[in-house]
């Protein structure tokens, strides 16, 4: 019986305890996975930030384009108003000249 107890104790110690740190061959793949995961997260966050900045810049550019189009439209309307007023002034001058006894 004492032999069985000795055999069990030897077997327990030889199998290794669960409290010991993992052996280096197991630690290295996990370390490499952690490095890859961290690097991958950084790349994804940089891509997300870049996309967000591009969206913001394109919105601002779109707003600038809309403002420029609005100014252009307003300028055309003002030009048309001046042309209409000019034409009306010329017509009134012609009417006045025709009515003037000569």
XYZ file of C-alpha atoms in Angstrom:
102
model
C 0.000 0.000 0.000
C 2.802 2.347 0.816
C 4.190 1.682 -2.623
C 0.938 2.837 -4.247
C 0.957 6.073 -2.269
C 4.568 6.694 -3.267
C 3.674 5.945 -6.893
C 0.741 8.400 -6.820
C 2.875 11.137 -5.261
C 5.569 10.655 -7.918
C 2.926 10.700 -10.671
C 1.385 13.915 -9.321
C 4.714 15.723 -9.187
C 5.812 14.507 -12.577
C 2.610 15.647 -14.289
C 3.298 19.231 -13.193
C 1.202 21.501 -11.053
C -1.410 23.887 -12.391
C 0.110 26.829 -10.536
C 3.337 26.921 -12.513
C 3.643 29.449 -15.343
C 3.145 28.177 -18.881
C 6.165 26.868 -20.634
C 7.879 29.190 -23.172
C 6.684 27.311 -26.263
C 3.055 27.952 -25.249
C 3.719 31.551 -24.217
C 5.347 32.604 -27.509
C 2.325 31.902 -29.774
C 0.044 33.759 -27.379
C 2.476 36.661 -27.237
C 2.655 36.759 -31.031
C -1.161 36.652 -31.208
C -1.366 39.553 -28.770
C 1.089 41.602 -30.822
C -0.858 40.878 -34.000
C -4.194 41.685 -32.346
C -2.930 44.990 -30.952
C -1.393 45.985 -34.261
C -4.557 45.005 -36.125
C -6.694 47.098 -33.760
C -4.411 50.089 -34.268
C -4.656 49.752 -38.045
C -8.444 49.438 -37.901
C -8.733 52.488 -35.655
C -6.484 54.486 -37.996
C -8.602 53.459 -40.978
C -11.771 54.433 -39.124
C -10.298 57.794 -38.169
C -9.149 58.407 -41.747
C -12.599 57.558 -43.118
C -14.244 59.850 -40.569
C -11.931 62.720 -41.513
C -12.589 62.158 -45.212
C -16.343 62.212 -44.582
C -16.065 65.450 -42.603
C -13.897 67.060 -45.263
C -16.216 66.001 -48.079
C -19.203 67.421 -46.183
C -17.388 70.717 -45.697
C -16.423 70.764 -49.371
C -20.041 70.036 -50.294
C -21.211 72.920 -48.106
C -18.641 75.215 -49.718
C -19.837 74.145 -53.156
C -23.448 74.833 -52.177
C -22.491 78.272 -50.864
C -20.602 79.028 -54.074
C -23.568 77.866 -56.172
C -25.906 80.032 -54.093
C -23.634 83.062 -54.597
C -23.459 82.364 -58.317
C -27.243 82.044 -58.522
C -27.702 85.263 -56.567
C -25.214 87.027 -58.836
C -27.119 85.864 -61.903
C -30.398 87.053 -60.419
C -28.889 90.459 -59.638
C -27.442 90.637 -63.147
C -30.843 89.766 -64.617
C -32.525 92.420 -62.459
C -30.026 95.064 -63.628
C -30.497 93.992 -67.222
C -34.283 94.203 -66.845
C -34.051 97.640 -65.222
C -31.627 98.796 -67.899
C -33.960 97.604 -70.621
C -36.943 99.303 -68.967
C -34.952 102.533 -68.654
C -33.958 102.391 -72.312
C -37.554 101.707 -73.344
C -38.816 104.633 -71.286
C -36.157 106.887 -72.834
C -37.193 105.738 -76.318
C -40.860 106.358 -75.524
C -40.013 109.792 -74.172
C -37.970 110.604 -77.269
C -40.770 109.463 -79.543
C -43.301 111.560 -77.679
C -41.109 114.633 -77.726
C -42.046 116.951 -80.509
C -39.274 117.201 -82.797
